[in-house]
Short mmCIF file of C-alpha atoms in Angstrom, two decimals:
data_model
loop_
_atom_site.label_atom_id
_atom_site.label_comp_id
_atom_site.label_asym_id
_atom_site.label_seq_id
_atom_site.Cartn_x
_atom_site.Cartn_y
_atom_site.Cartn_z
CA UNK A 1 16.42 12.74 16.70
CA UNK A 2 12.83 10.87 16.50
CA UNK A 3 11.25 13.30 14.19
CA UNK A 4 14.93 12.48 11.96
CA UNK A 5 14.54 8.92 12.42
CA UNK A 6 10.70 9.02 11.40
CA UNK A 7 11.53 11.44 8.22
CA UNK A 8 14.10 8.81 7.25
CA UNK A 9 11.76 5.95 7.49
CA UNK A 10 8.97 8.07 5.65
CA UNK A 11 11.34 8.35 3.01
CA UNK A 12 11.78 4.85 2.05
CA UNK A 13 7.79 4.54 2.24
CA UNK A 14 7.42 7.39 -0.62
CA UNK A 15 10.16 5.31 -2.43
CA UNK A 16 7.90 2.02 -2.43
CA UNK A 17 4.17 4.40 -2.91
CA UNK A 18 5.70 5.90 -6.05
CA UNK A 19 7.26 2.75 -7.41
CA UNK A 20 3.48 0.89 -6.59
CA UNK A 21 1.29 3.89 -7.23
CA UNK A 22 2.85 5.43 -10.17
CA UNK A 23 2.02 2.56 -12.46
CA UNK A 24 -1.88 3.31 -11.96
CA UNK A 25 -1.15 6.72 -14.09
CA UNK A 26 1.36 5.86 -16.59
CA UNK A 27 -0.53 2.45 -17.29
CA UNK A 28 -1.75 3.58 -20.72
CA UNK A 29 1.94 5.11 -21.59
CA UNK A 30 3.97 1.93 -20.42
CA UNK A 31 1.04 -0.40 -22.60
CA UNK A 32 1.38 1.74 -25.40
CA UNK A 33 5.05 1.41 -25.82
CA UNK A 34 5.12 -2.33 -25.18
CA UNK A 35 2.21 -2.73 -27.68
CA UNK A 36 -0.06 -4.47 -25.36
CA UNK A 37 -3.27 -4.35 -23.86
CA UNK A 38 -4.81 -1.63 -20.81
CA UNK A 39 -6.13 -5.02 -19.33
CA UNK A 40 -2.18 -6.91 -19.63
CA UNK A 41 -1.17 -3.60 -18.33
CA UNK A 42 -2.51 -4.22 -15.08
CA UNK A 43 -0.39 -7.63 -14.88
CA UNK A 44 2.46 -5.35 -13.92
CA UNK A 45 0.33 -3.84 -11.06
CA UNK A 46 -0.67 -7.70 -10.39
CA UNK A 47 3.69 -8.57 -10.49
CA UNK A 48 4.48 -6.20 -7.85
CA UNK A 49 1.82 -7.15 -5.30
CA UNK A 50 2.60 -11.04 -5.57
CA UNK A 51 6.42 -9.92 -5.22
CA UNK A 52 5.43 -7.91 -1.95
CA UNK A 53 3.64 -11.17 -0.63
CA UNK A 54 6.64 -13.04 -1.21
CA UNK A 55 9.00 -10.80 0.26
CA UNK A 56 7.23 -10.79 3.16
CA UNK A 57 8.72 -13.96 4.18
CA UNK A 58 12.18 -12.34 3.80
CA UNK A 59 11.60 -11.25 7.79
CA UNK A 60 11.18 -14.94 8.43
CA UNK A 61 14.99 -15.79 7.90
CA UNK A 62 16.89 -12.52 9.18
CA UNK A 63 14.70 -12.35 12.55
CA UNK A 64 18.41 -12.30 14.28
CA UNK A 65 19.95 -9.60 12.11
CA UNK A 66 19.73 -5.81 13.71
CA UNK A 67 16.55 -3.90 12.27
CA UNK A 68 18.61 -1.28 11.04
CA UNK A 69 20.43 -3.97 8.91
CA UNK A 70 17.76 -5.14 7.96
CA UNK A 71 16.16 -1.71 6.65
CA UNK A 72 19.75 -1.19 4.73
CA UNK A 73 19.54 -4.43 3.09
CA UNK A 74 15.58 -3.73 2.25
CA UNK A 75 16.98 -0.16 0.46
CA UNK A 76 19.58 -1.84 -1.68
CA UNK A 77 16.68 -3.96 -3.06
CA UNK A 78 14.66 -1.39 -4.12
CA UNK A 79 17.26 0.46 -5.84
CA UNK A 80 17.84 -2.48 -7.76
CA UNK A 81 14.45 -3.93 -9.03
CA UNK A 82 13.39 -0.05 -9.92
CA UNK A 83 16.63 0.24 -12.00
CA UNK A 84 15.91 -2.82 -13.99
CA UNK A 85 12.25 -2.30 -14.37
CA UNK A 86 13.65 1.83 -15.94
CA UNK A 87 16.27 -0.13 -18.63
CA UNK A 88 13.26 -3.24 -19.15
CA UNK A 89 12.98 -3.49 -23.07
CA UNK A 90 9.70 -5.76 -23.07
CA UNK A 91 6.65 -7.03 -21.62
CA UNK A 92 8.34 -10.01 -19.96
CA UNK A 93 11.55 -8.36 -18.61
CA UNK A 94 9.46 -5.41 -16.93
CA UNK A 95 7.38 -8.09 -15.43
CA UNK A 96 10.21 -9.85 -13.56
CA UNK A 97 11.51 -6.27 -12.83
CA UNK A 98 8.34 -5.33 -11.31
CA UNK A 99 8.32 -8.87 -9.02
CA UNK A 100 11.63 -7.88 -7.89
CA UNK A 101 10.55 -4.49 -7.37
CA UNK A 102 7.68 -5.75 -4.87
CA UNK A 103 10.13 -7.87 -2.79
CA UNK A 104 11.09 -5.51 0.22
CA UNK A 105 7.85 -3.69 0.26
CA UNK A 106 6.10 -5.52 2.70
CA UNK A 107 9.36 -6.94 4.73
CA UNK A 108 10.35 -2.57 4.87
CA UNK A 109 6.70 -2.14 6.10
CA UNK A 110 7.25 -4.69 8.77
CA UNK A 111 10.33 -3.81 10.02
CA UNK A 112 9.89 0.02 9.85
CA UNK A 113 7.02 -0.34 12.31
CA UNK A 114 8.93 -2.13 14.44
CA UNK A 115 11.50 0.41 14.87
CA UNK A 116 9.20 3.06 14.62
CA UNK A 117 6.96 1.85 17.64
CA UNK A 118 10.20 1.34 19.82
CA UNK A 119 10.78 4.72 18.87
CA UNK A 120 7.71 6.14 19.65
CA UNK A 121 6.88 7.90 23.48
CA UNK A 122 4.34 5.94 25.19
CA UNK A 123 0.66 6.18 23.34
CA UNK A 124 1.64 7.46 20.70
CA UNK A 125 2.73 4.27 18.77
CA UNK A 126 -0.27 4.67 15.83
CA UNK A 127 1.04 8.14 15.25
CA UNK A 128 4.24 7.04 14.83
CA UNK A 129 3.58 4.39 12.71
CA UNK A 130 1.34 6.94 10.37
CA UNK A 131 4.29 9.05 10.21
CA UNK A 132 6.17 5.84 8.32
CA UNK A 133 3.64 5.50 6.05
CA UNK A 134 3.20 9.23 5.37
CA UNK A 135 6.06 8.69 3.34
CA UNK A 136 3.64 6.71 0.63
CA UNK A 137 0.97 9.07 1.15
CA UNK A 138 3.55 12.40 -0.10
CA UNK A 139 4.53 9.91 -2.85
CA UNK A 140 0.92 9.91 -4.06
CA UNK A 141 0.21 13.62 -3.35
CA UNK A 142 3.89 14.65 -5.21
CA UNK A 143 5.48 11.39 -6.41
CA UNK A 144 2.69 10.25 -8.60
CA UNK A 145 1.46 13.17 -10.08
CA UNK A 146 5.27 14.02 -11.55
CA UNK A 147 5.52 10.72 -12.56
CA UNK A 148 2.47 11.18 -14.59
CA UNK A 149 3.78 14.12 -16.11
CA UNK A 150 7.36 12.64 -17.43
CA UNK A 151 5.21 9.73 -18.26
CA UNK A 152 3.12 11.92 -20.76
CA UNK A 153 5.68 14.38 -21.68
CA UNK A 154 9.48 12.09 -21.96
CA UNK A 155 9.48 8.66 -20.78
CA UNK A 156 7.59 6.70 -18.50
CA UNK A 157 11.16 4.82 -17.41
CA UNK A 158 12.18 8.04 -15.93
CA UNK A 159 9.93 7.13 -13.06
CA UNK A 160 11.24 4.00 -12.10
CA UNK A 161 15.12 5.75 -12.74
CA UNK A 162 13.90 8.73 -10.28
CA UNK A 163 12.59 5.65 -7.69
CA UNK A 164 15.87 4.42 -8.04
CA UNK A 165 17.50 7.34 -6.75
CA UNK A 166 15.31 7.95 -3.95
CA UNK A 167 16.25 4.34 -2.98
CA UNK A 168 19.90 5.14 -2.75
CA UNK A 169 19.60 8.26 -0.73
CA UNK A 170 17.79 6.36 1.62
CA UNK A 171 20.53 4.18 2.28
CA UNK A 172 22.50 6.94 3.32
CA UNK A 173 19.92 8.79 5.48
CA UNK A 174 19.02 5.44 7.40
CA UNK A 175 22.54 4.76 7.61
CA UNK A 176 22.93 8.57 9.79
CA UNK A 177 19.63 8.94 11.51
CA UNK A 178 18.14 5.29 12.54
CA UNK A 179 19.55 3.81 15.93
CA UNK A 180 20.60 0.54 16.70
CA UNK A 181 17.32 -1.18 17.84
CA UNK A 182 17.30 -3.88 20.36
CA UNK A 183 16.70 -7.10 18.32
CA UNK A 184 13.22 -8.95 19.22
CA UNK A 185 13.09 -12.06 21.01
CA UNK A 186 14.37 -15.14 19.07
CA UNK A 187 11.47 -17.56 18.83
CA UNK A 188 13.23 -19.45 16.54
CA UNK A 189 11.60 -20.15 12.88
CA UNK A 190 8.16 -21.99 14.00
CA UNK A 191 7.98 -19.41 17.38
CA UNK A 192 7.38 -16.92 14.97
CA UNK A 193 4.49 -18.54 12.87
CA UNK A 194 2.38 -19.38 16.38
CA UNK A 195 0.49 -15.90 16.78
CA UNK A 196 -1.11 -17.65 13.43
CA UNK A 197 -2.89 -20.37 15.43
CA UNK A 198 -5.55 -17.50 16.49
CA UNK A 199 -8.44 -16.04 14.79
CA UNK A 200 -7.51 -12.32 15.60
CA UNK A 201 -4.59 -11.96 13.06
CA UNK A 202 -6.49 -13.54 10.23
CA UNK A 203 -9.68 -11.46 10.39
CA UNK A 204 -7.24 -8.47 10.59
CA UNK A 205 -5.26 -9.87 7.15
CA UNK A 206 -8.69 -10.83 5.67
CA UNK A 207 -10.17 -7.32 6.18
CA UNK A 208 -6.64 -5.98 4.75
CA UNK A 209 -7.05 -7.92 1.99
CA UNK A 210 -10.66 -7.80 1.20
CA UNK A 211 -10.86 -3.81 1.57
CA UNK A 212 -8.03 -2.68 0.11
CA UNK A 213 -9.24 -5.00 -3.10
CA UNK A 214 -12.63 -3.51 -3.36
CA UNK A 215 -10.73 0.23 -3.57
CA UNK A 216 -7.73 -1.68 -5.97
CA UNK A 217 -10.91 -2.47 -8.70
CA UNK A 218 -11.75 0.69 -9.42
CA UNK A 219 -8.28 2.75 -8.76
CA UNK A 220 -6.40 0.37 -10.79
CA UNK A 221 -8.18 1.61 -13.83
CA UNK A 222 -8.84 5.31 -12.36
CA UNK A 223 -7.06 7.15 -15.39
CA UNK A 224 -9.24 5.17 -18.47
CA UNK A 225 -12.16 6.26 -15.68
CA UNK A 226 -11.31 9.72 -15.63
CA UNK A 227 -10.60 10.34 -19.25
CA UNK A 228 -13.34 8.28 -20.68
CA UNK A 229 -15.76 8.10 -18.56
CA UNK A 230 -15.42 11.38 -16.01
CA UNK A 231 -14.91 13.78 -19.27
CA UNK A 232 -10.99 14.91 -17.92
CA UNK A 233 -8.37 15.26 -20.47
CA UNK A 234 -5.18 13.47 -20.05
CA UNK A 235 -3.52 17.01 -18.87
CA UNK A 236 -5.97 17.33 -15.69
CA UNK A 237 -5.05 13.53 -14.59
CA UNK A 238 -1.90 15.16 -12.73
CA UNK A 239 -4.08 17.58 -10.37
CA UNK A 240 -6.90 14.59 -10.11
CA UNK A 241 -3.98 12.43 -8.79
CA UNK A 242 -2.52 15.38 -6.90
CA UNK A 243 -5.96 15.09 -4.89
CA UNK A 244 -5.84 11.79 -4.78
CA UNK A 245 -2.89 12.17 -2.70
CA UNK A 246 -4.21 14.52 -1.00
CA UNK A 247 -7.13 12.74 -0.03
CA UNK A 248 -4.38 9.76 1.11
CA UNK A 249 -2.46 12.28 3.46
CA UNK A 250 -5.51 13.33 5.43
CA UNK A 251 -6.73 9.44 5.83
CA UNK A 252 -3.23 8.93 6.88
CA UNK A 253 -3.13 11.79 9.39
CA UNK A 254 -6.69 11.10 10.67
CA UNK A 255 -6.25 7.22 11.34
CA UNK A 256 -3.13 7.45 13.21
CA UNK A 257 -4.88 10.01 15.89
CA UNK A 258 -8.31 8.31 15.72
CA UNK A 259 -6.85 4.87 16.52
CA UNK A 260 -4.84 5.81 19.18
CA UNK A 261 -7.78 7.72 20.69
CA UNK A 262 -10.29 5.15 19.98
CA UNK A 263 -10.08 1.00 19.19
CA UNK A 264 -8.10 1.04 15.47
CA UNK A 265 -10.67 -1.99 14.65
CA UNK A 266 -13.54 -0.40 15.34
CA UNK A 267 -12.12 3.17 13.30
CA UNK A 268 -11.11 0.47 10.67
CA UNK A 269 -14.32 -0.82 9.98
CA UNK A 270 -16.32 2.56 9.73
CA UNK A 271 -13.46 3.52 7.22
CA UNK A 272 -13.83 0.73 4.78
CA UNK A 273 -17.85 0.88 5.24
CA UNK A 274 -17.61 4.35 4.16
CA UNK A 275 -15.32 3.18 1.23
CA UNK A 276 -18.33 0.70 0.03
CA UNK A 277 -20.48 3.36 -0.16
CA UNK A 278 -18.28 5.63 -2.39
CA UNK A 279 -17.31 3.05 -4.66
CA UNK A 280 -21.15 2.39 -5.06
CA UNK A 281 -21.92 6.20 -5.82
CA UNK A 282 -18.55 6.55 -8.18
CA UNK A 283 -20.46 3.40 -10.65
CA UNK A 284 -23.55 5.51 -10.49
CA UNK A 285 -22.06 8.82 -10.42
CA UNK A 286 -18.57 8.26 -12.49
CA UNK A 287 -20.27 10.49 -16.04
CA UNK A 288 -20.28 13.52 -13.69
CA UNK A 289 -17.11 14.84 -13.55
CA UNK A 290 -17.02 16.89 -9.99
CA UNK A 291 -18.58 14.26 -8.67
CA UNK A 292 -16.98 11.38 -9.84
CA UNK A 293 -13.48 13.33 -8.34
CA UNK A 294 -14.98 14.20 -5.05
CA UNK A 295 -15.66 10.51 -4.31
CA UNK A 296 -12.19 9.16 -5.49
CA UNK A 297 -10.55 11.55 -2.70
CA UNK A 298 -13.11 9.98 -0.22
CA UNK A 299 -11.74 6.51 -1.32
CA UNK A 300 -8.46 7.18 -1.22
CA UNK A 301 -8.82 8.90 2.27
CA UNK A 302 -10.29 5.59 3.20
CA UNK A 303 -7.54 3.67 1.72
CA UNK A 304 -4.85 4.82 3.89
CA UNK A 305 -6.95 5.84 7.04
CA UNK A 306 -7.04 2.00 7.83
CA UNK A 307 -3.35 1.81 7.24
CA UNK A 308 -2.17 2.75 10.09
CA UNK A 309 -5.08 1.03 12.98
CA UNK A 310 -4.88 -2.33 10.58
CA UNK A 311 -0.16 -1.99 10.86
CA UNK A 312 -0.96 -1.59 14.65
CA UNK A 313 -3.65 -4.37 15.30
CA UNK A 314 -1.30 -6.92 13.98
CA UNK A 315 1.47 -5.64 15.99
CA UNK A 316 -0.44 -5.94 18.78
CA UNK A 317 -2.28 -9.83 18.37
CA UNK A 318 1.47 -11.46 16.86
CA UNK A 319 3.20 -12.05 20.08
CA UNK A 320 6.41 -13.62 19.12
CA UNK A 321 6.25 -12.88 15.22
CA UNK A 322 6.05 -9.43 15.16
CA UNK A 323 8.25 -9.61 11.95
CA UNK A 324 6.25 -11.39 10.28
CA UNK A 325 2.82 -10.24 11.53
CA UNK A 326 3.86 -6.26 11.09
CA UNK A 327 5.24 -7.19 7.17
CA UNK A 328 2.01 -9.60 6.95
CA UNK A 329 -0.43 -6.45 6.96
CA UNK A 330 1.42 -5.19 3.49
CA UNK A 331 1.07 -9.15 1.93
CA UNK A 332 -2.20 -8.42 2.65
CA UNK A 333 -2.57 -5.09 1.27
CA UNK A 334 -0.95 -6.14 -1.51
CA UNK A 335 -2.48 -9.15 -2.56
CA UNK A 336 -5.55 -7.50 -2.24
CA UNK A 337 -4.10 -5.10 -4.74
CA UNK A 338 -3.48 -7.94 -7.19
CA UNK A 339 -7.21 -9.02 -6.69
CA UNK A 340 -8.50 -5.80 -6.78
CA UNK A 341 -6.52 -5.07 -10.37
CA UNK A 342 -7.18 -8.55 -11.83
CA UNK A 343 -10.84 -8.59 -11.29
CA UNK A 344 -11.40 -4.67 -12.59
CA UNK A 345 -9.55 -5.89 -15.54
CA UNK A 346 -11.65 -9.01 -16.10
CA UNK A 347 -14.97 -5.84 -16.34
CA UNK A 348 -12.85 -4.18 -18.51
CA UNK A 349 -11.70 -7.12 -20.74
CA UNK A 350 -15.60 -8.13 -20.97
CA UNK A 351 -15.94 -4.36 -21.97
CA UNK A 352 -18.12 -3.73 -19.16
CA UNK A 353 -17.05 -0.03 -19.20
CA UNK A 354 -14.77 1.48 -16.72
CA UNK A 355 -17.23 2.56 -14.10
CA UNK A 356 -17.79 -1.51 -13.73
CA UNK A 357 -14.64 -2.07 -11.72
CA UNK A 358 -16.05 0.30 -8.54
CA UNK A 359 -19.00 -1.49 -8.52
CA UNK A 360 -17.07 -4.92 -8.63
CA UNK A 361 -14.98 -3.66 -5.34
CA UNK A 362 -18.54 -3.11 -3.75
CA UNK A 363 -18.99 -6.56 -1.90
CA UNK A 364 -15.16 -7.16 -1.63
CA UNK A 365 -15.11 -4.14 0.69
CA UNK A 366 -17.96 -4.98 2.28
CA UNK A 367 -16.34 -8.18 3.63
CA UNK A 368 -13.37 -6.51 4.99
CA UNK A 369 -16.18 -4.65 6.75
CA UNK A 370 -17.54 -7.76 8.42
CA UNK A 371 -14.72 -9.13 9.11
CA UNK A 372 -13.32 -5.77 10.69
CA UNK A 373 -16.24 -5.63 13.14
CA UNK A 374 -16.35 -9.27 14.16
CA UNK A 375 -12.44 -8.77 15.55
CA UNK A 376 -13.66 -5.61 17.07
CA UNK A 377 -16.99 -7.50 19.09
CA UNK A 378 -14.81 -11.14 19.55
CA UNK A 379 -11.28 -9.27 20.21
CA UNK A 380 -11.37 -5.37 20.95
CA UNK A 381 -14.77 -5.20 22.53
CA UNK A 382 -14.15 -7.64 25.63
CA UNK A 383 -10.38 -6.81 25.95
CA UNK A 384 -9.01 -10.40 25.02
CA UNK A 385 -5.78 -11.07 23.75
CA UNK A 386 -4.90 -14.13 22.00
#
């Protein structure tokens, strides 16, 4: 019953990965047939992370519903805001479709690690959490790439119709397989905002933010990279981004096991310092084409490594706002996502060239570094809790 309860989970996850991922490969498709701009393209990348920051906050008001209503509600939401962004007939209207899109991404994030951790046997609560988010990890190894493909060969609004669907069967398989979950404490509205009054959770969501934006500059813009810059044609982008997902599902699989053997900051931090150093080597390396693919599966592995240890940590240092501090790390995430796209399309508006955005994500993942291994030596280190 776990490993059903975990699939079903998982499968909302790959729901929200393709809907956010898939736009990095069909970018050029959906700007094409909307006659703008690569660079305005990557305001609809920029949409759905500021709608996953504000539906973070959803958690705040339905603290005292059941999780697994909760999840339901979160499902019917996607389905929606991926049906309207498939039917969208112009810039503006796949914008708001996009926002709406973004809403129960973090707030599904939040409360699927809840459920998942309660579900989980004793140590094994990382694992369990990784096994959520390998949901988003498949949708980057499968999803993405076939969303690619029906971009290129039919339509790209097949992929948001085909997210749509996913979204409905998940509201039938969480409906079966998830278990009524005890409901958390109720701290009331401010109880929950108090675990904020520490340092611990903000280096956490500053490192979340910081890292994943450094990575979000360059694989924002990773198809112009590949074609243009990395010598692929626009048929081998579907096997780059299959290994792109690949490189996701091993950093998935290898941060949930490393941070429950070791301390997830401390794993964290190592991650996103070897992500620095790849996106360095892909603006120096990006004209050689083995090369410049070998690094972006490092990156991704990176990307989705800390996932998992950075989910946990903020589970662990939000005592009495777990909603909030568990959907928090995906505000995070995603905001960084809307820095990391804006400012690689700033080096590509200047016509910097598209290797510039890696090398612009440089000292943004550098910080998330820093800040990574100050919680570790203030927080982890000496054992203190806040």
């Amino acid at each position: 019953m776990l490993l059903k309860s975990l699939l079903s989970l998982s499968l909302g996850t790959f729901a929200l990965g393709m809907a956010e991922f898939s736009m990095m490969g069909i970018l050029p498709d959906v700007a094409a047939t909307l006659h703008i701009s690569i660079a305005q393209g990557g305001h609809f990348i920029a949409a759905y992370a500021i709608g996953v920051c504000c539906g973070a906050w959803l958690l705040v008001l339905s603290y005292r519903l059941p999780p697994k209503t909760i999840l339901l509600s979160l499902s019917v939401l996607i389905a929606i805001g991926n049906l309207l962004a498939s039917i969208a007939p112009g810039y503006n209207t796949l914008l708001v479709a996009r926002f709406i899109s973004g809403l129960p991404h973090g707030a599904y994030f939040g409360i699927g690690s809840i459920v998942a951790t309660k579900l989980a046997p004793p140590g094994r609560s990382a694992q369990a959490v990784a096994m959520m988010i390998a949901g988003m990890t498949v949708a980057n190894l499968l999803g993405v790439p076939v969303g690619t493909w029906l971009s290129l060969h039919l339509s790209w609004r097949l992929v948001f119709a085909l997210v749509a669907m996913v979204a409905i069967v998940l509201i039938f398989t969480l409906q079966r397989f998830i278990p009524q979950v005890e409901r958390l404490p109720d701290t009331g509205i401010l109880g929950q905002f108090r675990f904020l009054k520490s340092a611990a959770p903000w280096l956490i969501l500053a490192a979340t933010t910081f890292g994943n934006g450094g990575i979000f500059c360059w694989f924002s813009y990773i198809r112009p990279l590949l074609t243009q810059v990395s010598g692929f044609n626009g048929n081998q982008v579907s096997l780059l981004m299959v290994l792109a997902g690949a490189g996701m599902v091993a950093g998935n699989w290898c941060g949930g096991r490393l941070a429950d053997r070791y301390t997830p900051g401390q794993v964290a931090a190592s991650l996103q310092g070897l992500a620095a150093v790849s996106l360095l080597l892909i603006f120096v390396c990006s004209s050689v084409g083995w090369l410049s693919a070998t690094l972006m599966c490092v990156c991704t592995f990176c990307l989705f490594a800390v996932s998992a240890p950075q989910q946990l940590l903020l589970l662990r240092f939000s005592p009495g706002g777990a909603l909030l501090g568990a959907a928090s790390v995906q505000m995070a995430f995603n905001l960084g996502n809307a820095i990391g796209s804006y400012s690689g399309g700033v080096a590509i508006s200047h016509q910097w060239g598209y290797q510039y955005p890696a090398l612009l994500g440089v000292p943004l993942t550098l910080i998330g570094c820093a800040c990574l291994l100050w919680f570790h030596r203030r927080y982890e280190s000496q054992g203190r809790a806040i």
